[in-house]
Amino acid sequence: MTSPAAATAASASVLDLAPVIPVVVVEDAADAVPLARALVAGGLPAIEVTLRTPAALDAIRAIAAEVPEAVVGAGTVISPANVADSVAAGARFLVSPGWTDALLVAMRGSGVPFLPGVSTTSEVVALLERGVREMKFFPAEAAGGAAYLKSLASPLPQARFCPTGGVSPANAGSYLALKNVGCVGGSWMLPGDAIAAKDWGRVESLAREACAIAGELSR
């Protein structure tokens, strides 16, 4: 059965798919499906597979084909070729660590939602000039953290963000509490030792804990 998030992903904002988006580095494409199923079972259906390994595109293909409850996207998208390859593999959204005009044109033409990366006020303004209001804030902690994003809310209320980079259980809540943050990205629910051991139960448990962070804020 297709989840509501998966059914609406093509037209939805990436920021509204889930409060926490796991940022996944897949070394072995055979891990992609059980990993995705564990994340979905833990309440995290939006999954960003980064294009940092040779297995990434195969992982996206496998998740798209075999885990319909997931909304799989591609991260570390840095070129028009990355855009084309990711969408062809089945990516339902795109995330970049930064942007250029050429990359922005390619992402806009892809037919799927996207988040170009920013780390400065000038980059945010430049994207607003180009009609882009939803962005990835990266590297979040190194670039100023929640305090920086909070300071942008008044002068630039049009912009909404997904902070990624250094986000953890300890600080995710401070980001999610901000009115200009739609979701956060992180990898803390995917510890390397759990992936190496194929301990999908632990991944599911950590995903549930990540969901609980967002749940506490809504009470």
PDB file of C-alpha atoms in Angstrom:
ATOM      1  CA  MET A   1       0.000   0.000   0.000  1.00  0.00           C
ATOM      2  CA  THR A   2       1.381   3.420  -0.955  1.00  0.00           C
ATOM      3  CA  SER A   3       1.744   5.870   1.913  1.00  0.00           C
ATOM      4  CA  PRO A   4       0.082   9.312   1.772  1.00  0.00           C
ATOM      5  CA  ALA A   5       3.560  10.858   1.614  1.00  0.00           C
ATOM      6  CA  ALA A   6       4.522   8.720  -1.369  1.00  0.00           C
ATOM      7  CA  ALA A   7       1.266   9.430  -3.146  1.00  0.00           C
ATOM      8  CA  THR A   8       1.738  13.185  -2.957  1.00  0.00           C
ATOM      9  CA  ALA A   9       5.529  13.433  -3.275  1.00  0.00           C
ATOM     10  CA  ALA A  10       5.548  14.529  -6.908  1.00  0.00           C
ATOM     11  CA  SER A  11       3.735  17.768  -6.124  1.00  0.00           C
ATOM     12  CA  ALA A  12       4.430  18.259  -2.411  1.00  0.00           C
ATOM     13  CA  SER A  13       7.041  20.384  -0.765  1.00  0.00           C
ATOM     14  CA  VAL A  14      10.027  18.329   0.334  1.00  0.00           C
ATOM     15  CA  LEU A  15       9.816  20.206   3.623  1.00  0.00           C
ATOM     16  CA  ASP A  16       6.376  18.760   4.317  1.00  0.00           C
ATOM     17  CA  LEU A  17       7.086  15.091   3.579  1.00  0.00           C
ATOM     18  CA  ALA A  18       8.335  14.339   7.099  1.00  0.00           C
ATOM     19  CA  PRO A  19       9.821  16.294  10.014  1.00  0.00           C
ATOM     20  CA  VAL A  20      13.037  14.279   9.840  1.00  0.00           C
ATOM     21  CA  ILE A  21      14.672  13.106   6.595  1.00  0.00           C
ATOM     22  CA  PRO A  22      17.345  10.418   7.023  1.00  0.00           C
ATOM     23  CA  VAL A  23      20.481  11.217   5.025  1.00  0.00           C
ATOM     24  CA  VAL A  24      21.720   7.848   3.825  1.00  0.00           C
ATOM     25  CA  VAL A  25      25.136   6.830   2.469  1.00  0.00           C
ATOM     26  CA  VAL A  26      24.766   3.386   0.870  1.00  0.00           C
ATOM     27  CA  GLU A  27      27.959   1.419   0.347  1.00  0.00           C
ATOM     28  CA  ASP A  28      26.230  -1.827  -0.681  1.00  0.00           C
ATOM     29  CA  ALA A  29      23.100  -1.594  -2.827  1.00  0.00           C
ATOM     30  CA  ALA A  30      21.879  -4.858  -1.264  1.00  0.00           C
ATOM     31  CA  ASP A  31      21.356  -2.933   1.985  1.00  0.00           C
ATOM     32  CA  ALA A  32      19.071  -0.344   0.408  1.00  0.00           C
ATOM     33  CA  VAL A  33      15.742  -2.147   0.609  1.00  0.00           C
ATOM     34  CA  PRO A  34      15.971  -3.503   4.178  1.00  0.00           C
ATOM     35  CA  LEU A  35      17.366  -0.172   5.348  1.00  0.00           C
ATOM     36  CA  ALA A  36      14.504   1.730   3.712  1.00  0.00           C
ATOM     37  CA  ARG A  37      11.935  -0.665   5.132  1.00  0.00           C
ATOM     38  CA  ALA A  38      13.373  -0.155   8.618  1.00  0.00           C
ATOM     39  CA  LEU A  39      13.191   3.625   8.278  1.00  0.00           C
ATOM     40  CA  VAL A  40       9.617   3.502   6.989  1.00  0.00           C
ATOM     41  CA  ALA A  41       8.601   1.142   9.802  1.00  0.00           C
ATOM     42  CA  GLY A  42      10.120   3.609  12.243  1.00  0.00           C
ATOM     43  CA  GLY A  43       8.016   6.441  10.817  1.00  0.00           C
ATOM     44  CA  LEU A  44      10.506   8.096   8.462  1.00  0.00           C
ATOM     45  CA  PRO A  45       9.206   7.585   4.892  1.00  0.00           C
ATOM     46  CA  ALA A  46      11.221  10.338   3.173  1.00  0.00           C
ATOM     47  CA  ILE A  47      14.737   9.026   2.541  1.00  0.00           C
ATOM     48  CA  GLU A  48      17.621  10.982   1.001  1.00  0.00           C
ATOM     49  CA  VAL A  49      20.195   8.694  -0.607  1.00  0.00           C
ATOM     50  CA  THR A  50      23.359  10.692  -1.177  1.00  0.00           C
ATOM     51  CA  LEU A  51      25.272  10.369  -4.431  1.00  0.00           C
ATOM     52  CA  ARG A  52      28.536   9.783  -2.597  1.00  0.00           C
ATOM     53  CA  THR A  53      29.099   6.136  -3.474  1.00  0.00           C
ATOM     54  CA  PRO A  54      29.004   4.005  -6.632  1.00  0.00           C
ATOM     55  CA  ALA A  55      26.025   2.144  -5.125  1.00  0.00           C
ATOM     56  CA  ALA A  56      23.830   5.220  -4.726  1.00  0.00           C
ATOM     57  CA  LEU A  57      21.861   5.103  -7.986  1.00  0.00           C
ATOM     58  CA  ASP A  58      21.291   1.359  -7.687  1.00  0.00           C
ATOM     59  CA  ALA A  59      20.070   1.950  -4.141  1.00  0.00           C
ATOM     60  CA  ILE A  60      17.600   4.574  -5.339  1.00  0.00           C
ATOM     61  CA  ARG A  61      16.347   2.213  -8.046  1.00  0.00           C
ATOM     62  CA  ALA A  62      15.866  -0.606  -5.572  1.00  0.00           C
ATOM     63  CA  ILE A  63      14.007   1.511  -3.021  1.00  0.00           C
ATOM     64  CA  ALA A  64      11.797   3.068  -5.697  1.00  0.00           C
ATOM     65  CA  ALA A  65      10.908  -0.362  -7.070  1.00  0.00           C
ATOM     66  CA  GLU A  66      10.562  -2.377  -3.874  1.00  0.00           C
ATOM     67  CA  VAL A  67       9.548  -0.005  -1.067  1.00  0.00           C
ATOM     68  CA  PRO A  68       6.468   1.881  -2.323  1.00  0.00           C
ATOM     69  CA  GLU A  69       5.813   3.258   1.162  1.00  0.00           C
ATOM     70  CA  ALA A  70       9.047   5.248   0.927  1.00  0.00           C
ATOM     71  CA  VAL A  71       9.626   8.562  -0.806  1.00  0.00           C
ATOM     72  CA  VAL A  72      13.195   8.167  -2.004  1.00  0.00           C
ATOM     73  CA  GLY A  73      15.234  11.189  -3.029  1.00  0.00           C
ATOM     74  CA  ALA A  74      18.782  11.923  -4.126  1.00  0.00           C
ATOM     75  CA  GLY A  75      21.212  14.041  -2.133  1.00  0.00           C
ATOM     76  CA  THR A  76      24.623  15.527  -2.904  1.00  0.00           C
ATOM     77  CA  VAL A  77      23.259  16.502  -6.313  1.00  0.00           C
ATOM     78  CA  ILE A  78      25.885  18.838  -7.754  1.00  0.00           C
ATOM     79  CA  SER A  79      25.484  18.741 -11.542  1.00  0.00           C
ATOM     80  CA  PRO A  80      22.823  18.561 -14.249  1.00  0.00           C
ATOM     81  CA  ALA A  81      24.037  15.021 -14.966  1.00  0.00           C
ATOM     82  CA  ASN A  82      23.352  14.093 -11.330  1.00  0.00           C
ATOM     83  CA  VAL A  83      19.836  15.470 -11.727  1.00  0.00           C
ATOM     84  CA  ALA A  84      19.125  13.427 -14.854  1.00  0.00           C
ATOM     85  CA  ASP A  85      20.631  10.228 -13.457  1.00  0.00           C
ATOM     86  CA  SER A  86      18.773  10.547 -10.152  1.00  0.00           C
ATOM     87  CA  VAL A  87      15.367  11.116 -11.691  1.00  0.00           C
ATOM     88  CA  ALA A  88      15.936   8.284 -14.157  1.00  0.00           C
ATOM     89  CA  ALA A  89      16.721   6.010 -11.201  1.00  0.00           C
ATOM     90  CA  GLY A  90      13.441   6.921  -9.523  1.00  0.00           C
ATOM     91  CA  ALA A  91      14.321   9.794  -7.185  1.00  0.00           C
ATOM     92  CA  ARG A  92      11.198  11.643  -6.059  1.00  0.00           C
ATOM     93  CA  PHE A  93      13.054  14.711  -4.792  1.00  0.00           C
ATOM     94  CA  LEU A  94      16.521  16.281  -5.108  1.00  0.00           C
ATOM     95  CA  VAL A  95      18.800  17.898  -2.537  1.00  0.00           C
ATOM     96  CA  SER A  96      22.035  19.756  -3.232  1.00  0.00           C
ATOM     97  CA  PRO A  97      24.711  21.032  -0.831  1.00  0.00           C
ATOM     98  CA  GLY A  98      24.937  24.261  -2.857  1.00  0.00           C
ATOM     99  CA  TRP A  99      23.737  25.643  -6.155  1.00  0.00           C
ATOM    100  CA  THR A 100      24.653  27.327  -9.421  1.00  0.00           C
ATOM    101  CA  ASP A 101      22.351  28.717 -12.070  1.00  0.00           C
ATOM    102  CA  ALA A 102      23.001  25.697 -14.302  1.00  0.00           C
ATOM    103  CA  LEU A 103      22.163  23.282 -11.495  1.00  0.00           C
ATOM    104  CA  LEU A 104      19.062  25.274 -10.593  1.00  0.00           C
ATOM    105  CA  VAL A 105      17.808  25.146 -14.193  1.00  0.00           C
ATOM    106  CA  ALA A 106      18.316  21.383 -14.258  1.00  0.00           C
ATOM    107  CA  MET A 107      16.545  20.839 -10.954  1.00  0.00           C
ATOM    108  CA  ARG A 108      13.626  23.028 -12.025  1.00  0.00           C
ATOM    109  CA  GLY A 109      13.318  21.069 -15.235  1.00  0.00           C
ATOM    110  CA  SER A 110      13.419  17.696 -13.486  1.00  0.00           C
ATOM    111  CA  GLY A 111       9.730  17.582 -12.627  1.00  0.00           C
ATOM    112  CA  VAL A 112      10.386  16.709  -8.964  1.00  0.00           C
ATOM    113  CA  PRO A 113      10.664  18.889  -5.836  1.00  0.00           C
ATOM    114  CA  PHE A 114      14.147  20.088  -4.919  1.00  0.00           C
ATOM    115  CA  LEU A 115      16.097  21.845  -2.183  1.00  0.00           C
ATOM    116  CA  PRO A 116      19.149  23.837  -3.269  1.00  0.00           C
ATOM    117  CA  GLY A 117      21.714  24.310  -0.528  1.00  0.00           C
ATOM    118  CA  VAL A 118      22.597  27.634   1.102  1.00  0.00           C
ATOM    119  CA  SER A 119      24.799  28.710   3.987  1.00  0.00           C
ATOM    120  CA  THR A 120      24.706  32.534   3.771  1.00  0.00           C
ATOM    121  CA  THR A 121      22.108  35.276   3.705  1.00  0.00           C
ATOM    122  CA  SER A 122      23.249  36.393   0.258  1.00  0.00           C
ATOM    123  CA  GLU A 123      22.650  32.902  -1.158  1.00  0.00           C
ATOM    124  CA  VAL A 124      19.153  32.910   0.324  1.00  0.00           C
ATOM    125  CA  VAL A 125      18.386  36.297  -1.233  1.00  0.00           C
ATOM    126  CA  ALA A 126      19.759  35.152  -4.584  1.00  0.00           C
ATOM    127  CA  LEU A 127      17.439  32.139  -4.582  1.00  0.00           C
ATOM    128  CA  LEU A 128      14.468  34.270  -3.543  1.00  0.00           C
ATOM    129  CA  GLU A 129      15.214  36.497  -6.550  1.00  0.00           C
ATOM    130  CA  ARG A 130      14.948  33.375  -8.701  1.00  0.00           C
ATOM    131  CA  GLY A 131      11.634  32.363  -7.200  1.00  0.00           C
ATOM    132  CA  VAL A 132      12.950  29.595  -4.931  1.00  0.00           C
ATOM    133  CA  ARG A 133      11.597  29.723  -1.391  1.00  0.00           C
ATOM    134  CA  GLU A 134      12.542  26.310  -0.014  1.00  0.00           C
ATOM    135  CA  MET A 135      16.172  25.480   0.644  1.00  0.00           C
ATOM    136  CA  LYS A 136      18.598  23.210   2.428  1.00  0.00           C
ATOM    137  CA  PHE A 137      20.674  24.979   5.077  1.00  0.00           C
ATOM    138  CA  PHE A 138      24.083  23.307   4.997  1.00  0.00           C
ATOM    139  CA  PRO A 139      26.320  22.705   6.865  1.00  0.00           C
ATOM    140  CA  ALA A 140      23.814  23.726   9.506  1.00  0.00           C
ATOM    141  CA  GLU A 141      25.832  23.659  12.716  1.00  0.00           C
ATOM    142  CA  ALA A 142      29.041  24.946  11.129  1.00  0.00           C
ATOM    143  CA  ALA A 143      27.159  27.748   9.355  1.00  0.00           C
ATOM    144  CA  GLY A 144      25.567  29.158  12.502  1.00  0.00           C
ATOM    145  CA  GLY A 145      23.013  26.636  13.667  1.00  0.00           C
ATOM    146  CA  ALA A 146      19.503  27.304  14.877  1.00  0.00           C
ATOM    147  CA  ALA A 147      20.426  30.788  16.085  1.00  0.00           C
ATOM    148  CA  TYR A 148      21.429  31.772  12.544  1.00  0.00           C
ATOM    149  CA  LEU A 149      18.201  30.484  11.020  1.00  0.00           C
ATOM    150  CA  LYS A 150      16.141  32.185  13.709  1.00  0.00           C
ATOM    151  CA  SER A 151      17.806  35.489  12.823  1.00  0.00           C
ATOM    152  CA  LEU A 152      16.716  35.082   9.182  1.00  0.00           C
ATOM    153  CA  ALA A 153      13.035  34.606   9.963  1.00  0.00           C
ATOM    154  CA  SER A 154      12.133  38.275  10.340  1.00  0.00           C
ATOM    155  CA  PRO A 155      14.010  39.828   7.375  1.00  0.00           C
ATOM    156  CA  LEU A 156      13.422  36.844   5.066  1.00  0.00           C
ATOM    157  CA  PRO A 157      10.079  35.294   6.093  1.00  0.00           C
ATOM    158  CA  GLN A 158       9.545  33.908   2.573  1.00  0.00           C
ATOM    159  CA  ALA A 159      12.363  31.378   2.981  1.00  0.00           C
ATOM    160  CA  ARG A 160      11.886  27.942   4.554  1.00  0.00           C
ATOM    161  CA  PHE A 161      14.677  25.521   5.323  1.00  0.00           C
ATOM    162  CA  CYS A 162      15.770  21.949   5.906  1.00  0.00           C
ATOM    163  CA  PRO A 163      18.891  22.253   8.068  1.00  0.00           C
ATOM    164  CA  THR A 164      21.355  19.399   7.569  1.00  0.00           C
ATOM    165  CA  GLY A 165      24.905  18.896   8.788  1.00  0.00           C
ATOM    166  CA  GLY A 166      25.616  18.377  12.461  1.00  0.00           C
ATOM    167  CA  VAL A 167      21.940  17.879  13.305  1.00  0.00           C
ATOM    168  CA  SER A 168      21.506  15.359  16.108  1.00  0.00           C
ATOM    169  CA  PRO A 169      18.966  14.256  18.718  1.00  0.00           C
ATOM    170  CA  ALA A 170      20.428  16.908  21.010  1.00  0.00           C
ATOM    171  CA  ASN A 171      19.695  19.852  18.715  1.00  0.00           C
ATOM    172  CA  ALA A 172      17.028  18.672  16.245  1.00  0.00           C
ATOM    173  CA  GLY A 173      14.243  20.012  18.439  1.00  0.00           C
ATOM    174  CA  SER A 174      15.733  23.514  18.499  1.00  0.00           C
ATOM    175  CA  TYR A 175      15.660  23.566  14.689  1.00  0.00           C
ATOM    176  CA  LEU A 176      12.191  22.073  14.348  1.00  0.00           C
ATOM    177  CA  ALA A 177      10.795  24.662  16.770  1.00  0.00           C
ATOM    178  CA  LEU A 178      11.686  27.480  14.358  1.00  0.00           C
ATOM    179  CA  LYS A 179       8.874  28.846  12.195  1.00  0.00           C
ATOM    180  CA  ASN A 180      11.095  28.926   9.097  1.00  0.00           C
ATOM    181  CA  VAL A 181      12.163  25.270   9.398  1.00  0.00           C
ATOM    182  CA  GLY A 182       9.987  22.615   7.790  1.00  0.00           C
ATOM    183  CA  CYS A 183      12.128  19.572   8.536  1.00  0.00           C
ATOM    184  CA  VAL A 184      15.661  18.534   9.410  1.00  0.00           C
ATOM    185  CA  GLY A 185      18.045  16.102   7.742  1.00  0.00           C
ATOM    186  CA  GLY A 186      20.396  13.839   9.625  1.00  0.00           C
ATOM    187  CA  SER A 187      22.095  10.485   9.793  1.00  0.00           C
ATOM    188  CA  TRP A 188      22.126   9.772  13.527  1.00  0.00           C
ATOM    189  CA  MET A 189      19.505   7.034  13.095  1.00  0.00           C
ATOM    190  CA  LEU A 190      21.917   5.228  10.753  1.00  0.00           C
ATOM    191  CA  PRO A 191      25.020   4.438  12.840  1.00  0.00           C
ATOM    192  CA  GLY A 192      27.789   2.754  10.904  1.00  0.00           C
ATOM    193  CA  ASP A 193      28.019  -0.235  13.194  1.00  0.00           C
ATOM    194  CA  ALA A 194      24.301  -0.973  12.828  1.00  0.00           C
ATOM    195  CA  ILE A 195      24.546  -0.812   9.039  1.00  0.00           C
ATOM    196  CA  ALA A 196      27.640  -3.044   9.017  1.00  0.00           C
ATOM    197  CA  ALA A 197      25.850  -5.575  11.214  1.00  0.00           C
ATOM    198  CA  LYS A 198      22.646  -5.241   9.171  1.00  0.00           C
ATOM    199  CA  ASP A 199      20.855  -4.538  12.424  1.00  0.00           C
ATOM    200  CA  TRP A 200      17.690  -3.172  10.833  1.00  0.00           C
ATOM    201  CA  GLY A 201      15.790  -3.486  14.098  1.00  0.00           C
ATOM    202  CA  ARG A 202      18.133  -0.956  15.681  1.00  0.00           C
ATOM    203  CA  VAL A 203      17.687   1.377  12.701  1.00  0.00           C
ATOM    204  CA  GLU A 204      13.912   1.130  13.077  1.00  0.00           C
ATOM    205  CA  SER A 205      14.159   1.870  16.799  1.00  0.00           C
ATOM    206  CA  LEU A 206      16.361   4.918  16.214  1.00  0.00           C
ATOM    207  CA  ALA A 207      13.964   6.118  13.512  1.00  0.00           C
ATOM    208  CA  ARG A 208      11.105   5.929  16.014  1.00  0.00           C
ATOM    209  CA  GLU A 209      13.138   7.964  18.481  1.00  0.00           C
ATOM    210  CA  ALA A 210      13.739  10.582  15.781  1.00  0.00           C
ATOM    211  CA  CYS A 211       9.995  10.771  15.128  1.00  0.00           C
ATOM    212  CA  ALA A 212       9.415  11.264  18.833  1.00  0.00           C
ATOM    213  CA  ILE A 213      11.492  14.446  18.787  1.00  0.00           C
ATOM    214  CA  ALA A 214       9.045  15.998  16.341  1.00  0.00           C
ATOM    215  CA  GLY A 215       6.102  14.562  18.233  1.00  0.00           C
ATOM    216  CA  GLU A 216       7.148  16.267  21.463  1.00  0.00           C
ATOM    217  CA  LEU A 217       7.029  19.661  19.762  1.00  0.00           C
ATOM    218  CA  SER A 218       3.443  19.160  18.590  1.00  0.00           C
ATOM    219  CA  ARG A 219       2.080  18.514  22.086  1.00  0.00           C
TER     220      ARG A 219
END
